[in-house]
Structure formats: C-alpha cells, structure tokens
Coordinates of C-alpha atoms in Angstrom, one line a residue:
Chain A
M1418 CA -6.4 21.8 -5.4
A1419 CA -7.6 19.6 -2.6
F1420 CA -6.9 16.1 -1.5
A1421 CA -9.8 13.8 -0.9
A1422 CA -9.9 10.4 0.7
R1423 CA -10.0 7.5 -1.7
P1424 CA -13.5 5.9 -1.8
V1425 CA -12.1 2.8 -0.1
V1426 CA -9.6 1.6 2.4
S1427 CA -7.8 -1.5 1.0
V1428 CA -6.8 -4.5 3.0
V1429 CA -4.4 -6.6 1.0
F1430 CA -3.4 -10.1 2.2
T1431 CA -0.4 -11.9 0.7
F1432 CA -0.2 -15.7 0.5
R1433 CA 2.7 -18.0 -0.4
D1434 CA 2.4 -21.5 -1.9
N1435 CA 4.8 -24.4 -1.7
D1436 CA 6.5 -23.3 -4.9
G1437 CA 7.4 -20.0 -3.2
A1438 CA 5.1 -18.1 -5.5
Q1439 CA 3.1 -15.3 -3.9
A1440 CA -0.3 -13.8 -4.6
S1441 CA -2.5 -11.3 -2.9
M1442 CA -6.2 -10.8 -2.3
D1443 CA -7.7 -7.5 -1.4
I1444 CA -10.8 -6.5 0.5
S1445 CA -12.2 -3.0 0.3
L1446 CA -13.7 -1.1 3.3
P1447 CA -15.5 2.2 3.1
G1448 CA -13.2 5.2 2.8
A1449 CA -14.3 6.7 6.1
T1450 CA -13.1 3.6 8.1
T1451 CA -10.8 4.6 10.9
P1452 CA -7.3 3.0 11.1
A1453 CA -8.3 1.2 14.3
N1454 CA -11.5 -0.3 12.8
A1455 CA -9.8 -1.3 9.6
V1456 CA -7.0 -3.0 11.4
A1457 CA -9.4 -4.8 13.6
F1458 CA -11.5 -5.9 10.6
A1459 CA -8.4 -7.3 8.9
A1460 CA -7.5 -9.3 12.0
S1461 CA -11.0 -10.7 12.3
I1462 CA -11.5 -11.8 8.7
L1463 CA -8.1 -13.4 8.4
P1464 CA -9.2 -16.5 10.5
L1465 CA -12.1 -16.9 8.1
I1466 CA -9.9 -16.9 5.1
T1467 CA -7.1 -19.3 6.2
P1468 CA -9.3 -22.4 6.5
L1469 CA -10.3 -21.9 2.8
T1470 CA -6.7 -21.8 1.4
D1471 CA -3.8 -24.2 1.5
A1472 CA -1.4 -21.4 0.9
I1473 CA 0.1 -19.6 3.9
P1474 CA -0.7 -16.0 4.7
V1475 CA 2.7 -14.2 5.1
G1476 CA 1.5 -10.6 5.6
Y1477 CA -1.1 -8.0 5.1
N1478 CA -1.3 -4.3 4.5
V1479 CA -4.0 -1.8 5.4
I1480 CA -3.8 1.1 3.0
F1481 CA -5.4 4.5 3.4
G1482 CA -5.1 6.9 0.4
Q1483 CA -5.9 10.4 -0.5
V1484 CA -5.9 11.7 -4.1
E1485 CA -5.6 15.2 -5.5
N1486 CA -8.9 15.8 -7.2
L1487 CA -7.8 18.9 -9.2
I1488 CA -4.2 18.4 -10.6
P1489 CA -2.8 21.7 -11.8
A1490 CA -0.7 22.1 -14.9
I1491 CA 2.6 20.5 -14.1
P1492 CA 5.8 22.5 -14.9
E1493 CA 8.7 21.0 -16.8
S1494 CA 10.0 18.4 -14.5
D1495 CA 11.4 14.8 -14.4
V1496 CA 10.6 12.6 -11.4
E1497 CA 13.8 10.6 -12.1
D1498 CA 16.0 13.6 -11.3
K1499 CA 15.9 13.0 -7.6
G1500 CA 17.2 14.5 -4.4
F1501 CA 18.9 11.7 -2.6
F1502 CA 19.2 12.0 1.2
L1503 CA 21.2 9.4 3.1
F1504 CA 20.4 9.5 6.9
N1505 CA 22.1 7.9 9.9
T1506 CA 20.0 5.9 12.3
A1507 CA 20.2 5.3 16.0
N1508 CA 21.2 1.6 15.5
G1509 CA 24.2 2.6 13.4
G1510 CA 22.5 1.9 10.1
R1511 CA 21.5 4.0 7.2
S1512 CA 18.2 5.0 5.6
S1513 CA 17.8 6.7 2.2
V1514 CA 15.0 8.9 1.0
T1515 CA 14.5 10.4 -2.4
V1516 CA 12.5 13.4 -3.5
P1517 CA 11.4 13.1 -7.2
G1518 CA 11.8 16.0 -9.5
F1519 CA 14.3 17.8 -7.2
K1520 CA 14.7 21.5 -8.0
N1521 CA 18.1 22.6 -9.3
T1522 CA 17.8 25.9 -7.4
L1523 CA 18.3 24.0 -4.2
L1524 CA 21.8 22.7 -5.2
L1525 CA 25.2 24.1 -4.3
I1526 CA 27.4 25.6 -6.9
D1527 CA 28.8 22.2 -7.9
N1528 CA 25.3 21.5 -9.2
Q1529 CA 25.2 18.2 -7.4
D1530 CA 25.2 18.6 -3.7
I1531 CA 22.0 19.7 -2.0
D1532 CA 22.2 23.0 -0.1
L1533 CA 21.4 21.8 3.4
A1534 CA 21.4 25.4 4.7
D1535 CA 18.4 26.2 2.5
A1536 CA 15.3 26.8 4.7
D1537 CA 13.0 24.4 2.7
V1538 CA 15.7 21.7 2.6
S1539 CA 16.4 22.2 6.3
A1540 CA 12.7 21.8 7.1
F1541 CA 12.6 18.6 5.2
V1542 CA 15.7 17.2 6.9
D1543 CA 14.5 18.3 10.3
A1544 CA 11.2 16.4 9.7
F1545 CA 13.3 13.2 9.4
T1546 CA 15.9 13.9 12.0
L1547 CA 13.9 15.7 14.7
G1548 CA 10.5 14.4 13.8
L1549 CA 7.3 16.0 12.6
S1550 CA 4.5 16.8 15.1
A1551 CA 6.6 14.8 17.7
L1552 CA 6.5 11.7 15.5
Q1553 CA 10.0 10.3 14.6
P1554 CA 10.6 8.6 11.3
S1555 CA 12.7 5.5 11.3
N1556 CA 14.5 3.1 8.9
S1557 CA 13.1 -0.2 7.7
S1558 CA 14.1 -1.9 10.9
G1559 CA 12.3 0.7 13.1
S1560 CA 15.4 2.5 14.3
D1561 CA 15.1 6.3 14.6
I1562 CA 16.6 8.6 12.0
T1563 CA 19.2 10.7 13.8
G1564 CA 21.0 12.8 11.2
V1565 CA 21.7 13.5 7.6
R1566 CA 24.9 11.9 6.2
E1567 CA 24.9 13.2 2.7
A1568 CA 22.5 14.7 0.2
Y1569 CA 22.9 15.1 -3.5
K1570 CA 21.0 15.2 -6.8
Q1571 CA 21.1 12.1 -8.9
N1572 CA 19.2 10.7 -11.8
R1573 CA 17.7 7.4 -10.6
R1574 CA 15.4 5.1 -12.3
S1575 CA 12.0 4.7 -10.8
H1576 CA 9.3 2.1 -10.6
L1577 CA 7.5 4.0 -13.3
T1578 CA 3.8 4.4 -13.7
G1579 CA 1.7 6.3 -16.1
R1580 CA 4.2 6.5 -19.0
R1581 CA 2.3 6.8 -22.2
R1582 CA 3.5 5.9 -25.6
K1583 CA 2.1 7.3 -28.8
G1584 CA 2.8 6.5 -32.4
Chain B
M1336 CA 3.6 -17.9 15.2
A1337 CA 2.2 -14.4 15.7
W1338 CA 1.0 -11.5 13.7
V1339 CA 2.9 -8.3 14.5
Q1340 CA 2.8 -4.8 13.1
A1341 CA 5.8 -3.8 11.0
I1342 CA 6.9 -0.5 9.6
T1343 CA 4.2 2.0 8.6
L1344 CA 4.9 3.7 5.3
L1345 CA 3.8 7.2 4.3
R1346 CA 4.1 7.6 0.5
F1347 CA 3.8 10.8 -1.5
Y1348 CA 3.4 10.2 -5.2
F1349 CA 4.7 12.9 -7.5
R1350 CA 3.9 13.3 -11.2
D1351 CA 6.0 15.2 -13.7
N1352 CA 5.0 16.8 -17.0
D1353 CA 5.7 13.6 -18.9
N1354 CA 2.9 12.0 -16.8
T1355 CA 5.4 9.8 -15.0
T1356 CA 4.8 9.2 -11.3
T1357 CA 7.0 8.0 -8.5
Y1358 CA 7.1 8.5 -4.8
C1359 CA 8.9 9.9 -1.8
E1360 CA 8.6 7.8 1.4
A1361 CA 8.8 8.2 5.2
K1362 CA 8.8 5.2 7.4
Y1363 CA 7.7 4.9 11.0
A1364 CA 8.1 2.3 13.6
A1365 CA 5.2 0.0 14.5
S1366 CA 4.7 1.8 17.8
V1367 CA 3.7 5.0 16.2
D1368 CA -0.1 5.7 16.4
L1369 CA -1.8 5.2 13.0
D1370 CA -4.4 8.0 13.5
S1371 CA -1.6 10.4 14.2
L1372 CA 0.3 9.3 11.1
L1373 CA -2.8 9.6 8.9
S1374 CA -3.2 13.2 10.1
L1375 CA 0.4 13.9 9.2
L1376 CA 0.0 13.4 5.5
P1377 CA -0.9 17.1 4.7
S1378 CA 2.1 18.4 6.8
W1379 CA 4.5 16.1 4.9
T1380 CA 3.1 17.1 1.6
S1381 CA 3.7 20.8 2.5
I1382 CA 7.3 20.0 3.5
I1383 CA 8.2 18.0 0.4
A1384 CA 6.4 20.2 -2.2
P1385 CA 8.9 23.2 -2.1
L1386 CA 11.7 20.8 -3.0
T1387 CA 10.3 19.5 -6.3
N1388 CA 9.1 20.7 -9.7
A1389 CA 6.7 17.7 -9.8
V1390 CA 3.2 17.8 -8.3
C1391 CA 2.0 15.6 -5.5
V1392 CA -1.1 13.7 -6.9
E1393 CA -1.6 11.1 -4.3
R1394 CA -0.5 10.1 -0.8
T1395 CA -1.0 6.9 1.2
M1396 CA -0.5 5.4 4.6
T1397 CA 0.3 1.7 4.6
A1398 CA 0.2 -0.2 7.9
Q1399 CA 2.1 -3.4 7.4
Y1400 CA 1.6 -6.6 9.4
K1401 CA 3.6 -9.8 9.1
E1402 CA 3.7 -13.3 10.4
T1403 CA 6.7 -13.9 12.6
A1404 CA 7.1 -17.6 11.7
T1405 CA 5.2 -19.1 8.8
P1406 CA 4.7 -22.8 8.5
A1407 CA 5.5 -24.6 5.3
P1408 CA 2.6 -24.3 2.7
A1409 CA 0.8 -27.5 1.9
I1410 CA 2.2 -29.7 -0.9
G1411 CA 0.2 -28.9 -4.0
S1412 CA -0.8 -25.4 -3.0
N1413 CA -0.9 -23.1 -6.0
V1414 CA -1.6 -19.4 -5.6
K1415 CA -2.4 -19.2 -9.3
S1416 CA -5.5 -21.2 -8.7
S1417 CA -8.0 -18.8 -7.0
A1418 CA -11.5 -19.1 -5.7
V1419 CA -13.6 -16.2 -7.1
F1420 CA -16.6 -15.3 -5.1
Y1421 CA -19.4 -13.4 -6.9
F1422 CA -21.7 -10.9 -5.0
S1423 CA -24.5 -8.7 -6.1
N1424 CA -23.9 -5.1 -4.9
A1425 CA -25.9 -2.1 -4.0
A1426 CA -25.3 -0.6 -7.4
G1427 CA -27.0 -3.6 -9.0
E1428 CA -23.8 -4.9 -10.4
I1429 CA -21.5 -7.8 -9.7
S1430 CA -18.5 -7.6 -7.4
T1431 CA -15.9 -10.2 -6.7
A1432 CA -13.5 -11.4 -4.0
R1433 CA -10.7 -13.8 -4.5
I1434 CA -8.9 -16.3 -2.3
P1435 CA -5.6 -17.7 -3.7
S1436 CA -5.0 -21.5 -3.7
I1437 CA -8.4 -22.6 -2.6
K1438 CA -8.4 -26.0 -0.9
P1439 CA -9.7 -28.8 -3.1
A1440 CA -12.2 -29.7 -0.3
Y1441 CA -14.2 -26.6 -1.3
I1442 CA -14.4 -27.4 -5.0
E1443 CA -17.3 -29.5 -6.4
S1444 CA -16.0 -33.0 -7.0
S1445 CA -19.0 -34.3 -9.0
G1446 CA -21.7 -33.1 -11.2
P1447 CA -21.6 -30.8 -14.2
Y1448 CA -19.5 -28.2 -12.4
A1449 CA -17.0 -30.6 -10.9
G1450 CA -13.6 -28.9 -10.6
I1451 CA -15.0 -25.6 -11.5
A1452 CA -17.6 -24.4 -8.9
L1453 CA -17.2 -24.0 -5.2
V1454 CA -19.3 -26.2 -3.1
T1455 CA -22.6 -24.7 -2.1
G1456 CA -23.9 -24.4 1.4
D1457 CA -20.6 -24.9 3.1
P1458 CA -20.4 -23.2 6.5
T1459 CA -16.7 -22.2 6.2
I1460 CA -17.4 -20.5 2.9
G1461 CA -20.5 -19.1 4.4
A1462 CA -18.6 -17.5 7.3
F1463 CA -16.3 -15.8 4.9
T1464 CA -19.0 -14.5 2.5
D1465 CA -21.2 -13.4 5.5
M1466 CA -18.2 -11.4 6.8
L1467 CA -18.0 -9.6 3.5
I1468 CA -21.7 -8.9 3.3
F1469 CA -22.4 -8.1 7.0
G1470 CA -19.0 -7.0 8.3
D1471 CA -17.8 -7.3 11.9
R1472 CA -20.7 -5.2 13.3
V1473 CA -18.4 -2.1 13.1
V1474 CA -17.0 -2.1 9.5
N1475 CA -19.1 -3.2 6.5
P1476 CA -16.9 -4.1 3.5
C1477 CA -17.6 -2.9 0.0
D1478 CA -16.2 -3.4 -3.5
Q1479 CA -13.4 -1.2 -4.8
H1480 CA -15.8 1.4 -5.9
G1481 CA -17.4 1.7 -2.5
N1482 CA -20.5 -0.3 -3.3
D1483 CA -22.0 -2.4 -0.5
L1484 CA -21.9 -6.2 -1.1
E1485 CA -25.4 -7.5 -0.7
T1486 CA -25.8 -11.2 -1.7
Y1487 CA -23.4 -14.0 -2.3
L1488 CA -24.3 -15.5 -5.7
S1489 CA -21.8 -18.3 -6.4
G1490 CA -18.1 -19.2 -6.4
M1491 CA -15.9 -20.5 -9.1
V1492 CA -12.3 -21.6 -9.5
E1493 CA -10.1 -19.5 -11.8
I1494 CA -6.6 -20.4 -12.8
F1495 CA -4.3 -17.6 -14.0

C-alpha cells in the first residue's frame, strides 16, 4: 500500500450566468506542481479567461490529490455507518465531522456513543481540538475547533460514488 | 470586488466492501500554509484509519478561492453554451479545454461555420490558448492525463 500523487493538479473555475445556473471549467497542471505555483497560475490565467465569457467567475478551487495505488482487500464494512463528532468552535458555533465505516469496537456499552477515552478516538479528537503538527482545524467560517460536544455512531446517507448494480 | 482565499479542505475518501466511497473531512482557515497542509495528509490518514473498517483510497487538499462581490452576469449569458478549444498534445492525441458562456463576439458570424466555430486569429483567444500551451514561465499546463498541450487547433461552440 502506498499513496501516490495524482498525475495532475486540477484548477476548477466556477461561473454563473444570468439565470443563476453555474458551470465549471478545469485546467490541469503537472502533478508535481507546488501549491504556491498552482495558486499563482490560477490567478494569472483567470484574467485571460474572463474577457472570453459573459458569465461571472464566482470561485475557483485548486485541488491536489493522492491515490492509493494498491488497495487491499476491504473487510466487511459500510461507509454509511458513521462516527459523528460534533465540535464546539471558538466563535460559539459548531462543526461536525463524520468518519465513514466507524468501528463498533469503539462504542460504549450503549452501542451508540463513541468511547472518547479510547486512545485512537482520543488521538482523532485531539487532532481537531488541539491541532495536528501545530495546525489547527476550523469550521466553515474559519473559527478554530475548541472541543468535542458529542460523538455517536449513526447511519447517515452519503453522497455515494462507485455503487455498482448487477442483474 | 476581490478574490480571497477561503477554507482549505482536506478530504479522505474511504471505500467499503460494497465498493461505496465517501469521505471524512478536516477544514482549515485560509491563513494556514498550503505546503504544510499538503504534508499533513499522511498524518491525518494514520489518525483516521484506526477508527474505521473501510479503507482510505484517496485523499485530497482543495484550496478554495472566492470573489467577495460578484457583479450581475450579462443578460443572455448561458453557461450551457461553452467554447471548446482543441489542442494537439505530446501523446499525439487531442485534448480540450472549455470556457462556459463564450461571448458572441468570439463566434464566427459569417461563412460556413457561422454560429459554430470560434473566430480565428483573435488576440484574446490567442492569449488564453498560449497560456495553456506555454504556461506562465513557471507552470506548464497539461491535459487530465498529464500530456503537455502543444498546438491550438481550433475552437467550436458546444451547447449542452
């Protein structure tokens, strides 16, 4: 098992027209492109795109990916059985994180609440509340995550990919 | 109007034995250095993996940028009408790039390809296609398979 960089870094621009419809265009950069260079490229090509379109650019993403190039046999699991963690944030808000395919062995005796005293769970929670390598996660508005509020297992629908039908 | 960096997303995609995939996500404020976050992907994978029976098959870092105040789009703009730019690539194949809602000024208005082909020899189109071929002197774009774009061939309008 080893993760390898995707062959390309993707720059995805999103445009909106006067009907409110949105569409995106993407530009690929070599996989070894650094974040700084990819971001600089996105900023420098955008002014060359906007004169050509009468839609409005509303945002862009620069996406770096790494893929597992040797996926092992996957044990019986269900990614919709999720560990749900609700965190408090410094601005008084909330932020939720889910772990797909959460292990039953990490639940308390009620078979629902997550055992926050477990060492692996604790390491996960600490990575959010205390930071990982001195980098502090936040919520969607950029406010630091400060503590865990509740954590339980729940079956939640996903935006599914890769489901195959047969017959 | 200004472009600002928004939240950066670290996503870890997990697959189960039904071949279904979904993700676990960590968000970081715009002020957090992207190089540092990219190097954090393996550490996060190691922290999440013991909690799940599924297997991490992919991980991504998405740096998001947004416009703080967007003007109204032009009347008649339509993102389903795209310009498709055709390039030859280093693998001897054809690669494409698209721009949604191409302005009518860049579409041929007469001749056999009126309403279909992009105008030829236009400097604004040339600036865009040259950027894809030659890059910004630091980064040289490619197609989604990593093939270098070599020559701009033609451009057409495509309506989805």
